[in-house]
Short mmCIF file of C-alpha atoms and ligand atoms in Angstrom, two decimals:
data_model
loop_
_atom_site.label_atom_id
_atom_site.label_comp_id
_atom_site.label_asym_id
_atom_site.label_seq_id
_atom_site.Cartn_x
_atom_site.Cartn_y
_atom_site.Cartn_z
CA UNK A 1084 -130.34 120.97 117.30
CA UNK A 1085 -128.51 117.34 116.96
CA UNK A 1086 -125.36 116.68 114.79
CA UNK A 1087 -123.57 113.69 115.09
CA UNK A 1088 -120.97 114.90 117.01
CA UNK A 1089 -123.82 115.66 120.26
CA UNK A 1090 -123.98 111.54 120.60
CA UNK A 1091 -120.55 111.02 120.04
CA UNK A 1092 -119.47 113.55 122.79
CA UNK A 1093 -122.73 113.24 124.86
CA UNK A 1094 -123.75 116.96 124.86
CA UNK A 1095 -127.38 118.47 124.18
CA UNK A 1096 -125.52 121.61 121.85
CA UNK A 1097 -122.85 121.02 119.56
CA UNK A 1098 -120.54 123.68 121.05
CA UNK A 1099 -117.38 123.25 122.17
CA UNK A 1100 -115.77 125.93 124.31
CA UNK A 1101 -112.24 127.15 123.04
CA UNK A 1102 -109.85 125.70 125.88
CA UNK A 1103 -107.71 128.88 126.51
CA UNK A 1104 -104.87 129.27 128.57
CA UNK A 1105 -104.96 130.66 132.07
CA UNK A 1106 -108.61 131.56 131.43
CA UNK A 1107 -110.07 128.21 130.64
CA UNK A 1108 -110.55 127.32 134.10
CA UNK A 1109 -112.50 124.33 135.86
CA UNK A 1110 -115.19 126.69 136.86
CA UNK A 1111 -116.06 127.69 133.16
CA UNK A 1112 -115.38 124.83 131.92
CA UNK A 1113 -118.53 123.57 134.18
CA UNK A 1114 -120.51 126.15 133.50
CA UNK A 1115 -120.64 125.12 130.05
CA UNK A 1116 -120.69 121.65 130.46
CA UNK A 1117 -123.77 122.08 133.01
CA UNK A 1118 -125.46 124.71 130.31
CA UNK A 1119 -125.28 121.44 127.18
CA UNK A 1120 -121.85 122.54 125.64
CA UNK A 1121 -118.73 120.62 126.06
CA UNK A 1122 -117.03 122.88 128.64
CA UNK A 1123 -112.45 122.50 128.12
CA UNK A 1124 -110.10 123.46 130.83
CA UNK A 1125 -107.16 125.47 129.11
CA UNK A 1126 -103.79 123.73 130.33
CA UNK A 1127 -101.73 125.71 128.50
CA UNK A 1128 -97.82 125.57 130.26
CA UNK A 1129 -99.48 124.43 134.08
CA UNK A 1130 -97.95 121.40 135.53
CA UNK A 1131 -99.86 118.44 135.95
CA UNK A 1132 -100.93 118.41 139.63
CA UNK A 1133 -102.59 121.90 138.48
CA UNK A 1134 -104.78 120.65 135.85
CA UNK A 1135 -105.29 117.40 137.92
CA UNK A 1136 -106.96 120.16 140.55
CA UNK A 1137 -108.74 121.62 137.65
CA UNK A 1138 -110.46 118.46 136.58
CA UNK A 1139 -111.24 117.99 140.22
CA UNK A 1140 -113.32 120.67 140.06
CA UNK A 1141 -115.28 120.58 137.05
CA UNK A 1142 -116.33 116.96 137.98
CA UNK A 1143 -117.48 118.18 141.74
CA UNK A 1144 -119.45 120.43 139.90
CA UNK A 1145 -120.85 118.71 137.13
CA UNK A 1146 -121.15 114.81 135.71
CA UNK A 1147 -121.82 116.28 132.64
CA UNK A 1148 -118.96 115.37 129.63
CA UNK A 1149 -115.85 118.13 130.16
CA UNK A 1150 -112.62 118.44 127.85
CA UNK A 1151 -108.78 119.43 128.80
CA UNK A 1152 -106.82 121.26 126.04
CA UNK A 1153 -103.56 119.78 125.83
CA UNK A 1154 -100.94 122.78 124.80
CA UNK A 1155 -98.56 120.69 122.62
CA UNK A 1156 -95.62 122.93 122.87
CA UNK A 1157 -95.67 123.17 127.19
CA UNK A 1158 -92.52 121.77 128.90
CA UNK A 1159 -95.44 119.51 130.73
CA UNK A 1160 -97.19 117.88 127.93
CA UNK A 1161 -96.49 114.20 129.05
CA UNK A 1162 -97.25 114.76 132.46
CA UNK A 1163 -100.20 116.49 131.43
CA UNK A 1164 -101.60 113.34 129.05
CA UNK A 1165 -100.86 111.38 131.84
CA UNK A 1166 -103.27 112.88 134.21
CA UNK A 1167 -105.69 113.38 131.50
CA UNK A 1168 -105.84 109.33 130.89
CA UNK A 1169 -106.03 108.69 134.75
CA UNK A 1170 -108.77 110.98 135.29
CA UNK A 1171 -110.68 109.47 132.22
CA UNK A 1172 -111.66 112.80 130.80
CA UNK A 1173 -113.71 112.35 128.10
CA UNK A 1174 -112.38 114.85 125.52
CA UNK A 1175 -109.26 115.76 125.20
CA UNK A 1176 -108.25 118.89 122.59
CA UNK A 1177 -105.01 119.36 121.52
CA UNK A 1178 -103.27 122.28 120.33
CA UNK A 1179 -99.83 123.57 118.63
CA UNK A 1180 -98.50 120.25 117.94
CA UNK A 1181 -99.08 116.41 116.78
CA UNK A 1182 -100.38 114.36 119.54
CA UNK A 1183 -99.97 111.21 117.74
CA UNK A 1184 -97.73 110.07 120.17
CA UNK A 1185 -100.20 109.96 122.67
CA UNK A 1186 -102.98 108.55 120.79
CA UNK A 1187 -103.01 104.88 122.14
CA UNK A 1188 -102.60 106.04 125.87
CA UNK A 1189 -105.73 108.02 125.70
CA UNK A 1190 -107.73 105.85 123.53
CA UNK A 1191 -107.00 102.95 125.64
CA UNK A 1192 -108.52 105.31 129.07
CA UNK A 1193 -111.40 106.17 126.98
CA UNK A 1194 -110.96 109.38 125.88
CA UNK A 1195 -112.02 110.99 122.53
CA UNK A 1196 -109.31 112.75 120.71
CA UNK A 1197 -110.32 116.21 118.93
CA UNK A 1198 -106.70 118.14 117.75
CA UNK A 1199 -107.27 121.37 116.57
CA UNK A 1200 -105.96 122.32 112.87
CA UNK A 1201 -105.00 124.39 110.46
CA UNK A 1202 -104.15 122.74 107.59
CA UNK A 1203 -105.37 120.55 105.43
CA UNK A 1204 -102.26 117.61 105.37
CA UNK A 1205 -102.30 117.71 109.29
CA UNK A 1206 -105.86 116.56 109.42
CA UNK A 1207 -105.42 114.51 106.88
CA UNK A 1208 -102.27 112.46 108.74
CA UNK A 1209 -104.11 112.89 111.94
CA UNK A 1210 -107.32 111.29 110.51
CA UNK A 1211 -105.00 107.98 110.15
CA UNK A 1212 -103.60 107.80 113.22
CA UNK A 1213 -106.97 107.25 114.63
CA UNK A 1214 -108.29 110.62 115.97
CA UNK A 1215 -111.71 110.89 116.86
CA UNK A 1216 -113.09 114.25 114.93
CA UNK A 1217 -110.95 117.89 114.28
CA UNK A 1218 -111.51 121.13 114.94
CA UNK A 1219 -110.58 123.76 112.15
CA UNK A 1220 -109.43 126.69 113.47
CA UNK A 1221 -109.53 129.55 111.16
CA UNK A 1222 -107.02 132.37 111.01
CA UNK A 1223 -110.04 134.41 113.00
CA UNK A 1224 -109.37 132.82 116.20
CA UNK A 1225 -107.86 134.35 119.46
CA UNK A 1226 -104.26 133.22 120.32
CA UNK A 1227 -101.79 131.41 117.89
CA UNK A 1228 -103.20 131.35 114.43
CA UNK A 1229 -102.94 130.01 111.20
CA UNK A 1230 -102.85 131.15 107.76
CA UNK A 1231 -106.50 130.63 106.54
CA UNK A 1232 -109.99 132.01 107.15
CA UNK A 1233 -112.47 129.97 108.15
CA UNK A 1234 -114.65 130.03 105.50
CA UNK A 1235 -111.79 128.64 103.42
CA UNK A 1236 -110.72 125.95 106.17
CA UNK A 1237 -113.37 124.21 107.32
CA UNK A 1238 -114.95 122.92 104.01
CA UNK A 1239 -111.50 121.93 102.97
CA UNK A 1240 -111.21 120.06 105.78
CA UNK A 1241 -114.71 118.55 105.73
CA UNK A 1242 -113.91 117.62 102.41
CA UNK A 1243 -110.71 115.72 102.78
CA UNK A 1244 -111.61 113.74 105.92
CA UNK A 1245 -114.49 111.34 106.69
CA UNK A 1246 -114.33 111.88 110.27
CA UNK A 1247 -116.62 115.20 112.43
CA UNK A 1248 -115.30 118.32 111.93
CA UNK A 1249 -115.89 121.11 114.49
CA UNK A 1250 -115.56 124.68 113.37
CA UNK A 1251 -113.45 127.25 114.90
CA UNK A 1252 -112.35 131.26 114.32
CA UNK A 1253 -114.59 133.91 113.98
CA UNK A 1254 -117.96 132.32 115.79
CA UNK A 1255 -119.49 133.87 119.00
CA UNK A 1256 -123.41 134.15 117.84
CA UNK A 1257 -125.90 131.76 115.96
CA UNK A 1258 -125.61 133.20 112.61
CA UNK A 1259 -121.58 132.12 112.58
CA UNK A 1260 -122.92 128.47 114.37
CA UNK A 1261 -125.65 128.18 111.01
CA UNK A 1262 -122.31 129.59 108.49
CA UNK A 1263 -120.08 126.63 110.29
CA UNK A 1264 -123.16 124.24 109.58
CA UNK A 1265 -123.41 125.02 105.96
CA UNK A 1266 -119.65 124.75 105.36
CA UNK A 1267 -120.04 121.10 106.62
CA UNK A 1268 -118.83 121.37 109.94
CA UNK A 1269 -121.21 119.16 113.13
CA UNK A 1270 -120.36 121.90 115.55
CA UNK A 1271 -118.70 125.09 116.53
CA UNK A 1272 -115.90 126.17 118.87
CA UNK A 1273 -115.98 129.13 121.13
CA UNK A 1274 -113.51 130.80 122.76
CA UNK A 1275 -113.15 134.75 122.79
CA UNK A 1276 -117.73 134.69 123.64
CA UNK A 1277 -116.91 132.96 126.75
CA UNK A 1278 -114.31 135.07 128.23
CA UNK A 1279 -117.00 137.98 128.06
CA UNK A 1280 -118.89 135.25 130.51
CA UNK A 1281 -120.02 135.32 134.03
CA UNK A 1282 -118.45 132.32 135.23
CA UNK A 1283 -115.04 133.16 133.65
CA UNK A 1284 -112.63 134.17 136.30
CA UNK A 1285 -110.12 136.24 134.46
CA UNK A 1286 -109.90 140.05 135.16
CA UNK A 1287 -112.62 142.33 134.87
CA UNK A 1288 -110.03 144.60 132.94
CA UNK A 1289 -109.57 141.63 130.56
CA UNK A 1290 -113.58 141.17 130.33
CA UNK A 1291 -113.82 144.99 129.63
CA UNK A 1292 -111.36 145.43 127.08
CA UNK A 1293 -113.13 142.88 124.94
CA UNK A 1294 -116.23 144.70 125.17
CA UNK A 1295 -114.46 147.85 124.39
CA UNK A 1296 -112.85 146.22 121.12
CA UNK A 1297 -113.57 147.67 117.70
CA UNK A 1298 -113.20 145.54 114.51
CA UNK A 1299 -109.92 145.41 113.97
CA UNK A 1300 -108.25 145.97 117.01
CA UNK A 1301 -107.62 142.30 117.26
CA UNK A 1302 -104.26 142.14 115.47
CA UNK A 1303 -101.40 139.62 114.91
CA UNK A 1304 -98.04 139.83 116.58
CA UNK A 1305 -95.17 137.99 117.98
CA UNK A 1306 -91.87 135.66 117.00
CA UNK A 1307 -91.99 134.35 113.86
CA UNK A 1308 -93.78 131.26 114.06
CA UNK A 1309 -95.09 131.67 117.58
CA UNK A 1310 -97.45 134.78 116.36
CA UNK A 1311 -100.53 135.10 118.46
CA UNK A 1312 -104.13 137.18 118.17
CA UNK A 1313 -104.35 139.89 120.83
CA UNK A 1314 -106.18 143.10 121.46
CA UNK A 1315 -103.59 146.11 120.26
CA UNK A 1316 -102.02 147.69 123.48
CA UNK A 1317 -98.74 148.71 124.17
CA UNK A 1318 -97.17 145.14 123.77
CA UNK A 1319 -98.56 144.29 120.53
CA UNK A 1320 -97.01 147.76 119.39
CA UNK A 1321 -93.69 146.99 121.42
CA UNK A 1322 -94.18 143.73 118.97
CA UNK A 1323 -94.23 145.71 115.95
CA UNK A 1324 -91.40 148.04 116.73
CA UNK A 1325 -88.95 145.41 117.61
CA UNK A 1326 -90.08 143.29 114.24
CA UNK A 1327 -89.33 146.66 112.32
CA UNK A 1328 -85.89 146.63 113.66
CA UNK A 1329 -85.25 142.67 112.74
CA UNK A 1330 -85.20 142.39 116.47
CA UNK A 1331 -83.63 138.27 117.50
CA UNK A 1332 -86.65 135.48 117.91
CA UNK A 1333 -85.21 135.61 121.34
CA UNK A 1334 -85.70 139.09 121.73
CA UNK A 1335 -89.54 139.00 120.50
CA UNK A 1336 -89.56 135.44 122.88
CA UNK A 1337 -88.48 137.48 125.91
CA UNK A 1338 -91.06 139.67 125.63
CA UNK A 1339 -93.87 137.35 125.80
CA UNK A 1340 -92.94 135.85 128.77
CA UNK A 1341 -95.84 135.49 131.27
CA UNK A 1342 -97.67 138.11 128.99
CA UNK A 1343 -100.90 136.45 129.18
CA UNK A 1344 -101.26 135.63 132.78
CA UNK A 1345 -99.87 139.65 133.36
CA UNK A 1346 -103.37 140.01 131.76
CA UNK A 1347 -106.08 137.59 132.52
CA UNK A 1348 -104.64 137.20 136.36
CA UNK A 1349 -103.20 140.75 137.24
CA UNK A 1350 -105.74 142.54 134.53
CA UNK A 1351 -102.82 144.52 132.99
CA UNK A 1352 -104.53 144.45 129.68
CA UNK A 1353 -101.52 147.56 128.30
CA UNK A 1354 -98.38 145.31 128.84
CA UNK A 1355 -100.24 141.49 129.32
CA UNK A 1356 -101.24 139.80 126.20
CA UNK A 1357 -104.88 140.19 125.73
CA UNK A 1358 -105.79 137.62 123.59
CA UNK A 1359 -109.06 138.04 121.58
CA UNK A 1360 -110.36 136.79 118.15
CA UNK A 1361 -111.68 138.71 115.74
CA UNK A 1362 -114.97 138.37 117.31
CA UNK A 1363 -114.09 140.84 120.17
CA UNK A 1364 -116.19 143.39 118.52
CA UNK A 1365 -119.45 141.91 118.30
CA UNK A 1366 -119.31 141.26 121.61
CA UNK A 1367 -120.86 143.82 124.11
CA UNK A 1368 -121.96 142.21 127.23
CA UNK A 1369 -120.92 140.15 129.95
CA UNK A 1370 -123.74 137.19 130.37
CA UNK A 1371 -124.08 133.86 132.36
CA UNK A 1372 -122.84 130.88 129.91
CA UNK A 1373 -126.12 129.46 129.94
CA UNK A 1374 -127.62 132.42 128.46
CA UNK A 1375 -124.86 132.75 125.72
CA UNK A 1376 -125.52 128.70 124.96
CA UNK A 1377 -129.21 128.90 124.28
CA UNK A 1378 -129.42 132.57 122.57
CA UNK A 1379 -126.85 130.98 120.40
CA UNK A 1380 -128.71 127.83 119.44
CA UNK A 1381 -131.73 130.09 119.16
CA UNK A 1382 -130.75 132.27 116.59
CA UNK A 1383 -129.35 129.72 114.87
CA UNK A 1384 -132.23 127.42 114.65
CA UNK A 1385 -134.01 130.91 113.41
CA UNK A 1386 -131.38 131.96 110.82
CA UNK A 1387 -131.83 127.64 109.45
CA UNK A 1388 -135.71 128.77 109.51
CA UNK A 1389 -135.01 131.91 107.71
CA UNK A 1390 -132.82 130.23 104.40
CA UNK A 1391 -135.13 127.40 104.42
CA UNK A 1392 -137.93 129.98 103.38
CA UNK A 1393 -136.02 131.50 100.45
CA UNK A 1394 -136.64 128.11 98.47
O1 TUI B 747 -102.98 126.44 120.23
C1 TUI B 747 -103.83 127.17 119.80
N1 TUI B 747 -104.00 128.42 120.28
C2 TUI B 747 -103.21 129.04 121.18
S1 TUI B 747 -101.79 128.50 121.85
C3 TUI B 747 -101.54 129.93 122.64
S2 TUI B 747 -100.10 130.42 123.43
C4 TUI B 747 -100.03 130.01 125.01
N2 TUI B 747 -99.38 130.87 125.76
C5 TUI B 747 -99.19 130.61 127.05
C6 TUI B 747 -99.64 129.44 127.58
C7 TUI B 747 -100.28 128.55 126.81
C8 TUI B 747 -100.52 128.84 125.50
C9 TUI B 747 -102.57 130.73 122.42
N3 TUI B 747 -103.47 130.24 121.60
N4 TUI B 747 -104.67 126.80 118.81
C10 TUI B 747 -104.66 125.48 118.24
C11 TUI B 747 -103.83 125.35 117.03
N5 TUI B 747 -102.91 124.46 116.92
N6 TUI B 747 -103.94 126.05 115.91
C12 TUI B 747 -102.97 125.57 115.06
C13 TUI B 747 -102.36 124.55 115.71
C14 TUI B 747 -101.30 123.72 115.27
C15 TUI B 747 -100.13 124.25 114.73
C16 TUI B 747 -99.08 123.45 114.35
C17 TUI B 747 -101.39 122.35 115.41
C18 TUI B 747 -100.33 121.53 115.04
C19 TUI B 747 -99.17 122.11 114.50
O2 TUI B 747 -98.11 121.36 114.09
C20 TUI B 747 -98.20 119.96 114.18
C21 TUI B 747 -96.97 119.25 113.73
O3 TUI B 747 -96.96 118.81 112.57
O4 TUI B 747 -96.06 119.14 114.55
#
């Protein structure tokens, strides 16, 4: 399957993998960008010389196209965009803030510029500053969200902009790649399929408790404007209590802290912040990135084959 966005990017699947914190690492990163997707290392709050190291790797590994995530609201961000426009890298995703900023620094290294969104007027602004495409992340999504679903998102989006759109929230099989297709998105985001993944190197406890997940134990909590999507445990309902009680930002802030390495490094997946989308419950097995890639395509080439004989 070819959209636009596969020659832009260079990729043989439009599928971009989400680029998570902590567990977005150079090694799955290249085991996506080796399988045809466009694999993203997660830099989330790291300093630079760590995602430098982390770029390192997924070029010894691959010369396929790769991605950073750029995590707009780390205490590192400039460093960050500086070692992502050194090293070339030829996507850069950005999320949790404006990169504008940054925009002529990495167009001038070569890099394509793909911010993720949740709104409509943020795409719109960031479609004249010069961006390169947008992903739409729907309210679906592992991690910080947004207010709207996908469904209502992404043709919003499509529809206000004349540059690609990639779709995000809520996909981790072909039939959600063909429903991102018809809502006029060029390709798909993954994130929560590919923690379930071989070549991820979080916890096994972290890997399990996604497989374990039932459909709505992916819930919403957190500080007021820093809420995030996480599997329930005893922090999410620590969360809830303290919101009950009108507990300070700081308060709610304090709790967080480290919470999602305590999870995906140390696989305490009761007090860390397991961070899952919606998705968490369709998943049920732990495969090889490859294998998730082409079943993906597969079914959704079937599911196109499927509508197209209901004419
Ligand atoms: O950023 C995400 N997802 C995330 S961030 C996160 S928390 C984290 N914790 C520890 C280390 C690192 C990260 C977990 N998941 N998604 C992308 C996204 N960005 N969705 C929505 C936005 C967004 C929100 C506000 C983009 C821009 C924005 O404001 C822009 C402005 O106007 O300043």
């Amino acid at each position: 399957m070819r959209t636009p966005v596969n020659d832009l990017v260079g990729i043989k699947y439009p599928i971009f993998q989400g680029g998570m914190a902590w567990v977005a690492t150079g090694e799955l990163a290249a085991a996506v960008s080796k399988a045809g997707g466009l694999g993203i290392i997660g830099a989330g709050n790291a300093p630079a010389d760590v995602v430098r190291e982390e770029i390192k790797k997924v070029k010894s590994l691959t010369s396929n196209p790769f991605g950073v995530n750029v995590y707009y609201m780390s205490p590192f961000v400039d460093e960050v965009i500086q070692v992502v426009a050194e090293e070339k890298v030829p996507v850069v995703t950005t999320g949790a803030g404006n990169p504008g900023k940054h925009l002529p620094l990495l167009k001038e290294n070569g890099c394509l510029v793909f911010p993720v969104v949740a709104s409509v007027a943020l795409a719109k602004r960031l479609e004249r500053q010069g961006v390169d495409g947008l992903i739409a992340e729907g309210t679906e999504c592992g991690g910080h969200v947004g207010e709207l679903t996908t469904m209502v998102l992404v043709p919003q989006i499509v529809d206000a902009v004349d540059i690609p759109v990639i779709a995000a929230g809520g996909i981790c099989d072909g039939r959600g790649v063909a429903a991102a297709l018809s809502l006029g998105a060029v390709g798909v985001q993954v994130g929560t399929r590919f923690i379930a993944c071989d070549e991820c190197q979080c916890s096994p406890e972290y890997k399990k408790a996604i497989l374990r997940a039932k459909e709505r134990d992916a819930v919403v909590s957190g500080p007021k404007g820093h809420k995030v999507r996480s599997l329930k445990n005893k922090l999410t309902k620590q969360y809830e209590k303290l919101a009950r009680n009108n507990a300070s930002f700081e308060e709610m802030e304090k709790l967080g802290e480290g919470a999602l390495r305590r999870a995906v490094k140390e696989g305490d997946i009761d007090n860390g912040s397991v961070m899952a989308g919606q998705v968490a419950a369709m998943i049920t097995e732990i495969k090889p990135a490859k294998d998730i890639i082409e079943e993906m395509m597969q079914e959704a080439e079937e599911v196109i084959s499927r509508l197209n004989s209901f004419k």
